[in-house]
Structure formats: structure tokens, C-alpha cells
XYZ file of C-alpha atoms in Angstrom:
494
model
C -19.892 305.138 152.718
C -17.668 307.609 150.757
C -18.666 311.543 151.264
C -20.772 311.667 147.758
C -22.846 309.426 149.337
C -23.155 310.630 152.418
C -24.206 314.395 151.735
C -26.712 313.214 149.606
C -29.068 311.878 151.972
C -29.695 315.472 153.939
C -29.610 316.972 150.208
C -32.125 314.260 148.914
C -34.259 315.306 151.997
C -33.967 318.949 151.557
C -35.381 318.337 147.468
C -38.224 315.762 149.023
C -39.448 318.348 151.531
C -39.255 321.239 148.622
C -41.366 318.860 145.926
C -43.719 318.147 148.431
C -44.350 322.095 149.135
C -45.514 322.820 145.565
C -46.975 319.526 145.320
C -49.518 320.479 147.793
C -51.302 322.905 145.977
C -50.649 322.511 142.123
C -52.917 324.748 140.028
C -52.062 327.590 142.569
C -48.139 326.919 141.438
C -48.879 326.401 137.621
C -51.650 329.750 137.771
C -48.154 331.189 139.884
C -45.926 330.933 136.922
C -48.427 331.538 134.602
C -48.861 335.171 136.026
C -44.869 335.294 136.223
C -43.991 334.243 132.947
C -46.825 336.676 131.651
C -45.153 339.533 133.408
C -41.182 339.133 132.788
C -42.351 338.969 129.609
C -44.759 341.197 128.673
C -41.799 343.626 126.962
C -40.838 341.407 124.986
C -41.440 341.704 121.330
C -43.804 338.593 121.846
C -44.949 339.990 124.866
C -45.977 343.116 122.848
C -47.226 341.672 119.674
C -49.651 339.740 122.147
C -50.837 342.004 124.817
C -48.798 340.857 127.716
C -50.030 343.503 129.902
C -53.877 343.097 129.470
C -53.877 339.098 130.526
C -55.038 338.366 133.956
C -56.253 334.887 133.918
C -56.192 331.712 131.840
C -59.095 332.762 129.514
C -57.134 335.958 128.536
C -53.751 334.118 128.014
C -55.983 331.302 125.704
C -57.555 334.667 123.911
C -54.443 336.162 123.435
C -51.242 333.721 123.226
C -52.266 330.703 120.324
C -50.886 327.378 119.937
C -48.041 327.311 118.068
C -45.236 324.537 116.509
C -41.713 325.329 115.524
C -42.880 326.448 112.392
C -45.233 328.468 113.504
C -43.112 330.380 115.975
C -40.165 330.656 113.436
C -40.150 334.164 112.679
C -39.493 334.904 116.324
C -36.705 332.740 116.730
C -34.834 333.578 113.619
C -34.838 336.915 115.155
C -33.607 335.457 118.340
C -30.636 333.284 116.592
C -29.373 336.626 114.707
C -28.889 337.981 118.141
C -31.680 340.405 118.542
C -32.335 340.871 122.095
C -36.083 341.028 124.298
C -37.626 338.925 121.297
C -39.276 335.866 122.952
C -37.961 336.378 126.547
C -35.362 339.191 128.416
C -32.175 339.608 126.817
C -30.409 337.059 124.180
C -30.816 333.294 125.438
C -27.829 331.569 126.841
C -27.911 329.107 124.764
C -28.941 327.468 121.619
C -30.025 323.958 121.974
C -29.850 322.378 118.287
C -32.014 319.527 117.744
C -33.387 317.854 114.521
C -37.051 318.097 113.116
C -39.199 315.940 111.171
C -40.458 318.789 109.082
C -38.180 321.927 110.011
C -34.723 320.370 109.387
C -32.558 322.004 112.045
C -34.371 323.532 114.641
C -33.007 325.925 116.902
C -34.555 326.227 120.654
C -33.562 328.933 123.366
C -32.365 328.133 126.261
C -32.355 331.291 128.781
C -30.017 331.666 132.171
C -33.662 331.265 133.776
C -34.729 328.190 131.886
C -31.153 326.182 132.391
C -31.836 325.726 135.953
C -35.222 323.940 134.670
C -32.670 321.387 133.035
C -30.054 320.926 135.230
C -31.584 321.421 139.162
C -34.488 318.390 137.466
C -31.910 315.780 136.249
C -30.384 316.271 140.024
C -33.560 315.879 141.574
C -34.237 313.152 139.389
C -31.421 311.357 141.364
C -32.445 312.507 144.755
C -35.817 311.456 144.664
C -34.469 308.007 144.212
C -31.848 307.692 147.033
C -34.364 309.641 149.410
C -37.127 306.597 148.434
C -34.869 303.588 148.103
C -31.853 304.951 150.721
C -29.504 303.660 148.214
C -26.633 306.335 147.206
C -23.563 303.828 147.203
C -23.644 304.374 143.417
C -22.459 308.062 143.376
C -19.251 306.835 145.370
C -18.544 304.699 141.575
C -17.862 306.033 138.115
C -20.746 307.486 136.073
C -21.306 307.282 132.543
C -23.984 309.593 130.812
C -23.827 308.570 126.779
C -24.440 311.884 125.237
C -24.019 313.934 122.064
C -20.731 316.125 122.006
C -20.451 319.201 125.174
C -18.234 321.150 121.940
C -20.226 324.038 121.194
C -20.585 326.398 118.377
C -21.896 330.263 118.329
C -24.272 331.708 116.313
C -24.662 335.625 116.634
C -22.412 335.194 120.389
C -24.647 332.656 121.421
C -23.247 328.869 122.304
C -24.663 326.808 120.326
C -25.143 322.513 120.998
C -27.148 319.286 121.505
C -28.994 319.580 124.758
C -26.764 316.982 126.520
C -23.553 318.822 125.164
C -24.962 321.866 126.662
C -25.832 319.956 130.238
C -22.636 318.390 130.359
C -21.340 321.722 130.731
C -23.319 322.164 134.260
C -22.771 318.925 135.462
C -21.913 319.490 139.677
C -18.261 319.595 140.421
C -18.714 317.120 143.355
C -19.422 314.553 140.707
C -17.091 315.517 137.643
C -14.004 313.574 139.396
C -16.172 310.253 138.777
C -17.614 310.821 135.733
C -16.832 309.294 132.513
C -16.155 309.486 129.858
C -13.810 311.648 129.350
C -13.953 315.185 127.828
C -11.855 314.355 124.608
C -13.942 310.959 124.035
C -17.354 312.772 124.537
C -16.322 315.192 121.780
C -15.393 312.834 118.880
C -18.138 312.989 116.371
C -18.238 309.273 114.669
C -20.872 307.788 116.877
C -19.145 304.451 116.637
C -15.207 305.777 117.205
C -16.277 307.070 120.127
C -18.033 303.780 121.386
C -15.203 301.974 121.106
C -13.273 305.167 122.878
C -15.787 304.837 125.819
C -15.367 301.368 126.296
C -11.840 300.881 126.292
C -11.638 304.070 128.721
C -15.078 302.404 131.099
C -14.038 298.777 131.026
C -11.979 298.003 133.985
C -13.857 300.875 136.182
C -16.421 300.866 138.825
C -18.860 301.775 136.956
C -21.790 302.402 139.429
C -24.581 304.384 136.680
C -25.366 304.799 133.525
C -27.300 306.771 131.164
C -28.532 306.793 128.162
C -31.168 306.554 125.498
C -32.004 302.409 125.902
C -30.949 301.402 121.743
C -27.319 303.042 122.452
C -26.766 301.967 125.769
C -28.147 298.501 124.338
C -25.007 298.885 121.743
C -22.453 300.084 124.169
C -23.783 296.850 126.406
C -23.452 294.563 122.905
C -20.033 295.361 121.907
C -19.089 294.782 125.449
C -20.532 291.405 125.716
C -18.435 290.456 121.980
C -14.989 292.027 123.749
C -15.070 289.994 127.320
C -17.494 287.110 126.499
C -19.054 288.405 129.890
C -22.452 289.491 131.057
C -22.349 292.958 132.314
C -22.856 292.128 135.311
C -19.690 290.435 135.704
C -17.715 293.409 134.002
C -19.176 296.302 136.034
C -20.403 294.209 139.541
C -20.971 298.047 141.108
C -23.802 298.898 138.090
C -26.913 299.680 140.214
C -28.559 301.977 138.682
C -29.657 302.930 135.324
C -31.000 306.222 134.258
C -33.088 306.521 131.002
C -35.036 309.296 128.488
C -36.221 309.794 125.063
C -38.289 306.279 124.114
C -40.609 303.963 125.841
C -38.206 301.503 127.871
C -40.544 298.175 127.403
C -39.671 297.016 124.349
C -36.248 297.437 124.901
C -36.721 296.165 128.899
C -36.254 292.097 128.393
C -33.039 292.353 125.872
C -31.293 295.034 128.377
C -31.584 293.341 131.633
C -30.603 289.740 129.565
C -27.573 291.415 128.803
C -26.999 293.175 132.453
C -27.576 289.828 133.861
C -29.325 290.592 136.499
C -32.532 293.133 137.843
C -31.525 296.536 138.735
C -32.565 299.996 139.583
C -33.947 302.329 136.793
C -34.909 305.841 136.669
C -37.087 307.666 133.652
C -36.391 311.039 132.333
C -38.618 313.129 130.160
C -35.619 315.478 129.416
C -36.732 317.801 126.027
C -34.930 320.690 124.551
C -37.651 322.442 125.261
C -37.831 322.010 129.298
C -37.479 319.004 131.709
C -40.867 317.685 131.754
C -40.845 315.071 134.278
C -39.032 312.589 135.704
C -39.815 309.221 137.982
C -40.121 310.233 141.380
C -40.709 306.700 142.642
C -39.801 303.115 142.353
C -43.315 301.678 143.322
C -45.340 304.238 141.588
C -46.065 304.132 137.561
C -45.621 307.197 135.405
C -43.047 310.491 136.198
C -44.036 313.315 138.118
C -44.830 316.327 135.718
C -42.555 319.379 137.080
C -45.108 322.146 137.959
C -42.629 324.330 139.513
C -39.622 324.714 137.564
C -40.497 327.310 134.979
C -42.905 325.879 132.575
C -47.189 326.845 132.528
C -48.628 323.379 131.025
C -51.502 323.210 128.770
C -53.129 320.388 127.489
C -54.964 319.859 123.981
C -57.139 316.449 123.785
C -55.180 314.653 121.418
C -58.536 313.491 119.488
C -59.008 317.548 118.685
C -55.086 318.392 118.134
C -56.160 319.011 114.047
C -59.428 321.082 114.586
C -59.765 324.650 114.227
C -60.529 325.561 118.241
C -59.608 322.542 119.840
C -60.183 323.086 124.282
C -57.047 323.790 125.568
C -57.001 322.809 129.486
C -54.898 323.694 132.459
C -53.519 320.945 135.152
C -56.904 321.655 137.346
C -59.119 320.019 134.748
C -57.469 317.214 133.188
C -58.384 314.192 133.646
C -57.002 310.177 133.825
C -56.087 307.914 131.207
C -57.156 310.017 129.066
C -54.198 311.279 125.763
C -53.192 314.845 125.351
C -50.860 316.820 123.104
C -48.583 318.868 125.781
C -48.322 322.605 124.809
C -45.841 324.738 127.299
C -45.102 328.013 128.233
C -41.866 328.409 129.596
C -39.072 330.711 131.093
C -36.895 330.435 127.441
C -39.684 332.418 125.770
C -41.832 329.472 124.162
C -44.932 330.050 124.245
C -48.365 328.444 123.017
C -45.784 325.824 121.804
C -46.803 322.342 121.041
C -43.485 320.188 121.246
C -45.309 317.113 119.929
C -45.512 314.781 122.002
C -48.527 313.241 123.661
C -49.255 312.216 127.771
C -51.530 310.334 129.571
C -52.087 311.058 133.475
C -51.602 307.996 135.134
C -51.949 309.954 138.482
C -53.397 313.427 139.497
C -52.735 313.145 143.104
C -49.547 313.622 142.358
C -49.418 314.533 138.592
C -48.092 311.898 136.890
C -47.479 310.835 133.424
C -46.705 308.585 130.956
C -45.314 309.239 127.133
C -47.818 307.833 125.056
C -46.677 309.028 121.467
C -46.049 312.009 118.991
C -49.485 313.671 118.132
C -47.705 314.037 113.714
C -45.943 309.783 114.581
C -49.533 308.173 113.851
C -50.847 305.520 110.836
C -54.246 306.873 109.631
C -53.585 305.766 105.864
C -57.278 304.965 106.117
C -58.649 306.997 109.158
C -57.788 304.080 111.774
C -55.664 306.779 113.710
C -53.121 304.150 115.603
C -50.272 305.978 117.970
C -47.107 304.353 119.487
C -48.700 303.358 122.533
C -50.708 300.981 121.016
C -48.444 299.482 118.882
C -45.888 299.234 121.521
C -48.921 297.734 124.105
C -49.701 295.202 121.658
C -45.866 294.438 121.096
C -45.659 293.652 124.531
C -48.678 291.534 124.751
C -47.511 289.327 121.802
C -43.865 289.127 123.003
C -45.220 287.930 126.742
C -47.537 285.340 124.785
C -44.404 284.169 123.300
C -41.904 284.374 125.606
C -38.782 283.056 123.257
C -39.251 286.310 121.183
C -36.365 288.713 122.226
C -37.321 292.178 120.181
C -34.689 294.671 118.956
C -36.136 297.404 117.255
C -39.270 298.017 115.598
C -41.270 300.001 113.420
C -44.581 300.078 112.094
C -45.873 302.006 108.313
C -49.015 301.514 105.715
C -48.936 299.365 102.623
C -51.607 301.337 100.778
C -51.146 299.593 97.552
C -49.439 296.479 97.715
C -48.843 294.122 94.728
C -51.807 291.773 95.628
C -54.709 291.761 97.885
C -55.766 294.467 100.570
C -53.841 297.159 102.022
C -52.134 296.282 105.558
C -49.645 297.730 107.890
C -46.602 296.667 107.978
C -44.403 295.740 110.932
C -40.921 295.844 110.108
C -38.990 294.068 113.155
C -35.608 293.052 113.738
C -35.743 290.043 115.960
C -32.409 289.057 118.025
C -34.720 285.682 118.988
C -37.268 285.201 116.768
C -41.020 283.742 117.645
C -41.208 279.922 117.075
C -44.357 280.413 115.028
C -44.446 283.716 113.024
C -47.811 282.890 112.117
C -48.982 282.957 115.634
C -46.997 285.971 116.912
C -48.572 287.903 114.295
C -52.272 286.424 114.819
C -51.795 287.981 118.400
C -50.626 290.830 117.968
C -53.151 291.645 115.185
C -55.832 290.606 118.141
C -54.229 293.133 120.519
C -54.437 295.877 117.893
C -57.954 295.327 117.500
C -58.655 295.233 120.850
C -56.592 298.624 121.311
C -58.015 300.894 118.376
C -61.788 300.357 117.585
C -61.241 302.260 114.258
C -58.336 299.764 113.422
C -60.835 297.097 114.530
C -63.875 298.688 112.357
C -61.562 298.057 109.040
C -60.265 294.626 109.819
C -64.015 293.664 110.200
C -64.964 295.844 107.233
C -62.365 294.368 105.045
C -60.648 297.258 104.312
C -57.223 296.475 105.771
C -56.328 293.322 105.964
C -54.325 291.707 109.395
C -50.594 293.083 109.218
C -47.620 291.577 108.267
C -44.689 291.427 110.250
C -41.501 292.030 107.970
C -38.361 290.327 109.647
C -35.277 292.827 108.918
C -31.701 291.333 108.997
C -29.152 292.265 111.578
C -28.419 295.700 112.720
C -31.222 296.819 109.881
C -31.851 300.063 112.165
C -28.266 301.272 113.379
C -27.135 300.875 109.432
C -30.407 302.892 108.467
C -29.530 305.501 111.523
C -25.837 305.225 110.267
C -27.054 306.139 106.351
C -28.803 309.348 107.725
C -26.179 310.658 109.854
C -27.660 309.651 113.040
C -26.134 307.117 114.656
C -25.974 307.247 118.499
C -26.144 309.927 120.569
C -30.001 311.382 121.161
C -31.053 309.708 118.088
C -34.001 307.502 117.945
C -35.875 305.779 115.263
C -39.663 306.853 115.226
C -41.755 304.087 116.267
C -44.421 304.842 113.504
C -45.251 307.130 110.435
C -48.070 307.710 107.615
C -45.694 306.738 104.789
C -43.068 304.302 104.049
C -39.866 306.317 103.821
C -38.251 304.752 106.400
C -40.024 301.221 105.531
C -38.672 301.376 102.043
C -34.976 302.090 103.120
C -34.901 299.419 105.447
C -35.966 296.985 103.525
């Protein structure tokens, strides 16, 4: 056992016995920071412009503090990225965390010397949680690979500026920056796929013991091993146990990642955001990741079925309820506030509070009201690809045909196979079924003739990374959406 191994079973204790402190009583911690936030920032220019000193409970703050997107909240960051101090929370922000939006182009989120804690002390305890369950910590005594955007950093009014993971490689603990990989130069090179062939030639005969990264590019780095050595990964890193994820649902990636590993191993979820650290898998035998109720962030949740009305209820962590999907608003030590970062949850557990991602409340099809999200197209995905166990799935993506050429509209499932089903027919008879079984509004039109069963649209080879590649977004944090309301992603890849 070498010595990063060894101190990390007291430390993995130490983070167990401090989770399990807050865990006891959690709407006492979330109404704790709720109170806190309130009152650090109540001189802020936020804080001013919304009565900061007259809320006392949860009613006020709803009365007082509205739900807000990037868009909405804007103003008050544009005033924070020009350098203006005290605007959303104390002083200037540390940092800048740049990150790409659907509708906002480049969007610009604060991170504060509060709020980077929030990122860095999670992804640690991510790791701890694990050895302290499982007793394995061998792994941290190998190399470790996190596949991440660039750590260079810009400034924008004397503020760094950088992709989240740039910015966290920065705070990475010293005790592991002698085995971790790669290396500084390689990280920074911008070309997503000059740098993949960096990382490889500088990873291949190492030890690798972890690695990271969002499942389609570590699926690519794990590919263009595979053509170099002929070998199963497996047999080129033989110390791999453990693999740490974020940013999509792992299942449809799951059964192409592990046939290319070669074997089962270890893996560990993140719900890492620019925004905060949301969650992350606290256990190997339990589903979902435990939502982080004590590290800076007030949680509210919207009921995703009233997201687009005027008042929809806005709830607090004491009265939500299972299986049931929100939209996840925060409030956090970075100075966001009321501020819906998109995606949607579903409680899996509320004793702890866990979660699973379950989609992005504006990533929906409801061409025709039928209001499907990503997890039911990814659900029925699985379902048809474990009815047909030959079919080995890539990527996907699913978008309306509102007026096609002949016959009723339809979605369309545009899918590049690496193993196609033996009978497409079939494959997409079932996973039509699933669908209907999934959304009873998607049902109600099938049966109403109004849409007629989708079509699955095989895509050639590497269809997605050259689409990703033609926006400037190859690699990296990058991730096709799994859905939309129009076709113009459909269009280009096809």
C-alpha cells in the first residue's frame, strides 16, 4: 500500500462521519444556509434591489427573490464581469467560469473564493465516499487521468477567466499532482483531437489506475487506443479500476465502454455544473447521487409539469417528494440566486436525498403537445437495445418531422449504430412500444393518428464527433443534446 493510499482511509472516514452530521437533519442545514446566504448578502446590490434584510423565512425569500435564467439575471452579471464589486455576492468573484448556452451564446458564471470550495472539497469527497464504502484506494497509488477542457485562463476586468475543469485543475491537491496526467502543456493545446493523440502517446505505457471524463470522449480516447495496440484496455492499462464520470446519462453509453475496457469495473457519477457541485454518488449499491445540502447552495424545486406557468409552487427539500421530475433552481454562495440552471431531477431517495438527472426542462419534443424529455427516450433506448442484445449504440438523438414529404408527422431518431439491430423493423416496433408506454400524451397521438410511430434514421460513422467538430466543439465538456423541438441539429447530421 503506497502512502496515497494509506492516508486516505482515516481521511475518507473523517468526510463519512462529516456527511453523515448534516445528513441527519437536512431541512435544518438547507433553512441554515438559506438564512446565511440571505445575510452575507443582503449588501449586495442584489441583496438591496431585493430586500435582503426584511426575509426571515422561505415564504419571504419566494416573495422577494424570483426565479430567474441566465438571461434573466444578465444585467447583474454584466456588471459583475466589468469588475464592479458587491453586485451579486461580496467583493469581485474569483473566477469566471465560461460555459456555452443554447440561447445566450457565451455565458459567463461567478465563481466566488466561498463557492470554489463547493467545487473542489465535492469532487474529493466524491472519491472518499467510495474508498470509505468499497475499502479500495490502491488506485490513487497509479496515474490519474481527468480529460478536461484547457486549465489556461484568460481575465476579464482582473478576473481569471476559464472552462470549469480548467479552473479545477488549478486546485487539484498537491498529494496527487505527482500522479496525475496529463501533463500541463498537453491539457492546454486547444485542437480537441491534437491533444488526444498528445494524451495517449504521453498515458500509454503508464499505470493508469483512474480516469475521468465525460463517457463520448473517454469512449474516443478508449477507440483510438484500441486502433494503436490492437488491445482491449484492459490489457493496456491492467491497474484501471476506477472510472469517474459527469455531464450525460452513462446507460447508453454503459455496454460499448465496458466492451472496450474488457472487463467490469468501478464507476463513480458526478453532477459537477458551473454553477455548483450538485451531487455526486455516494454509494456503489445505492441508485441515484446524494444532493449536497451543505456545501453552499439553498435548493428549490419547481414541478417540472408547471416550469412555463406564471406562479408555478416552488418547494424546499422538506416537501418534495419521490419519483416525481423537477426543474432545480439554486441559491448559492457565488451570488446566483432564484436561478434555474436547466436541468431537471427526480428523487430516487429522501432518506438520504438522492437523485437522478432526468433531462433539461428547454431539451423536450412537444411539436404537437406530447411533451417527451431525455429520460424517456433514453429509458426506452435501453429497453429496445436489451430486447436486442446485438445492438451496440453510439450516439443518439431524437427531433420532430412536422412536415415530412408523405404521410404523418413522426419523430425522428437519428442513431449511429457501431452494431446495428438484426431487424430494424423490430428494434423500432419496440422502442415505439416503450415510448408509448412512457408518455401517455405521446401515446394519446399515436392512437389518435396524429403522429405516426418514429423512424429511426441510421447515421454513418463518426456522424456526431464530425457534427461536434463543424461547431467547434469537439471534446472536452461538450455533449450533444439528447433531444430538441426543431431539426437543426437533425438536418446537419444528415
Amino acid at each position: 500500500m503506497g502512502i496515497r493510499s494509506f492516508f486516505s482511509k482515516p481521511l475518507a472516514a473523517l468526510a463519512a462521519y462529516q456527511t453523515k452530521k448534516w445528513l441527519k437533519n437536512p431541512e435544518k442545514t438547507q433553512t441554515n444556509w438559506m438564512q446565511k446566504l440571505v445575510s452575507e448578502a443582503q449588501n449586495t446590490a442584489f441583496g438591496k434591489d431585493h430586500s435582503f434584510g426584511e426575509i426571515k423565512t422561505y415564504e419571504d425569500f419566494k416573495k422577494n427573490v424570483p426565479v430567474r435564467d441566465y438571461e434573466d439575471l444578465k444585467p447583474y452579471i454584466e456588471r459583475v464581469v466589468k469588475g464592479e464589486p458587491d453586485i451579486l455576492w461580496k467583493d469581485k468573484p474569483l473566477y469566471l467560469a465560461k460555459t456555452s448556452g443554447t440561447t445566450s451564446g457565451v455565458k459567463y458564471i461567478p465563481i466566488s473564493k466561498e463557492s470554489i470550495n463547493n467545487h473542489i472539497n465535492s469532487a474529493k469527497n466524491a472519491i472518499l465516499a467510495y474508498v470509505h464504502e468499497t475499502g479500495k484506494a490502491q488506485f490513487l497509488d497509479k496515474k490519474l487521468i481527468f480529460l478536461s477542457g484547457s486549465p489556461e485562463l484568460d481575465k476579464k476586468a482582473g478576473i481569471f477567466t476559464g472552462r470549469l475543469s480548467g479552473i479545477s485543475n488549478h486546485h487539484v491537491p498537491g498529494y496527487l499532482r505527482t500522479n496525475q496526467m496529463p501533463s500541463y502543456e498537453t491539457n492546454c493545446i486547444d485542437d480537441w483531437e491534437t491533444k488526444l493523440d498528445k494524451i495517449i502517446d504521453e498515458t500509454i505505457e503508464q499505470p493508469m489506475g483512474l480516469i475521468s471524463g465525460i463517457p463520448p470522449w473517454v469512449q474516443m480516447y478508449f477507440d483510438r487506443i484500441e486502433e494503436r495496440t490492437g488491445k482491449k484496455i484492459k490489457d493496456v492499462f491492467p491497474n484501471f479500476e476506477l472510472f469517474i464520470y459527469g455531464g450525460v446519462n452513462f446507460e447508453p453509453y454503459k455496454a460499448k465502454l465496458f466492451e472496450s475496457i474488457g472487463k467490469k469495473i468501478d464507476s463513480i457519477e458526478l453532477y459537477p455544473a458551473s454553477e455548483g457541485f450538485i451531487a455526486y454518488q455516494d454509494s456503489q449499491k445505492e441508485p441515484g447521487m446524494l444532493l449536497l445540502l451543505d456545501t453552499g447552495i439553498f435548493f428549490e424545486f419547481i414541478p417540472a409539469d408547471e416550469y412555463f406557468e406564471e406562479n408555478p409552487t416552488r418547494l424546499h427539500i422538506g416537501q418534495v417528494e419521490l419519483n416525481k421530475n423537477y426543474a432545480l433552481v439554486i441559491n448559492s454562495n457565488a451570488g446566483l440566486w432564484g436561478y434555474s440552471i436547466g436541468d431537471t431531477v427526480k428523487f430516487v431517495s429522501l432518506h438520504p436525498h438522492r437523485i437522478v438527472v432526468s433531462g433539461r426542462i428547454k431539451h423536450f419534443i412537444s411539436a404537437f403537445g406530447e411533451h417527451v424529455i431525455g429520460e424517456e427516450v433514453e429509458k426506452a433506448m435501453k429497453h429496445a437495445c436489451n430486447l436486442h442484445p446485438e445492438v451496440e449504440i453510439i450516439e443518439f438523438t431524437v427531433a420532430p418531422m412536422v412536415a415530412p414529404v408523405e404521410g404523418l408527422p413522426y419523430h425522428e431518431w437519428l442513431v449511429e449504430f457501431a452494431r446495428p439491430p438484426h431487424n430494424p423493423e423490430q428494434f423500432a416496433k419496440d422502442l415505439d412500444q416503450k415510448m408509448v408506454e412512457l408518455n401517455v400524451y405521446y401515446q394519446d397521438l399515436i392512437v389518435g393518428n396524429i403522429l405516426r410511430p418514429l423512424v429511426i434514421k441510421p447515421l454513418k460513422n463518426n456522424a456526431f464527433i464530425d457534427y461536434m467538430r463543424s461547431i467547434g466543439k469537439l471534446g472536452g465538456q461538450n455533449k450533444v443534446p439528447r433531444l430538441a423541438n426543431d431539426r437543426k441539429i437533425a438536418d446537419v447530421l444528415q
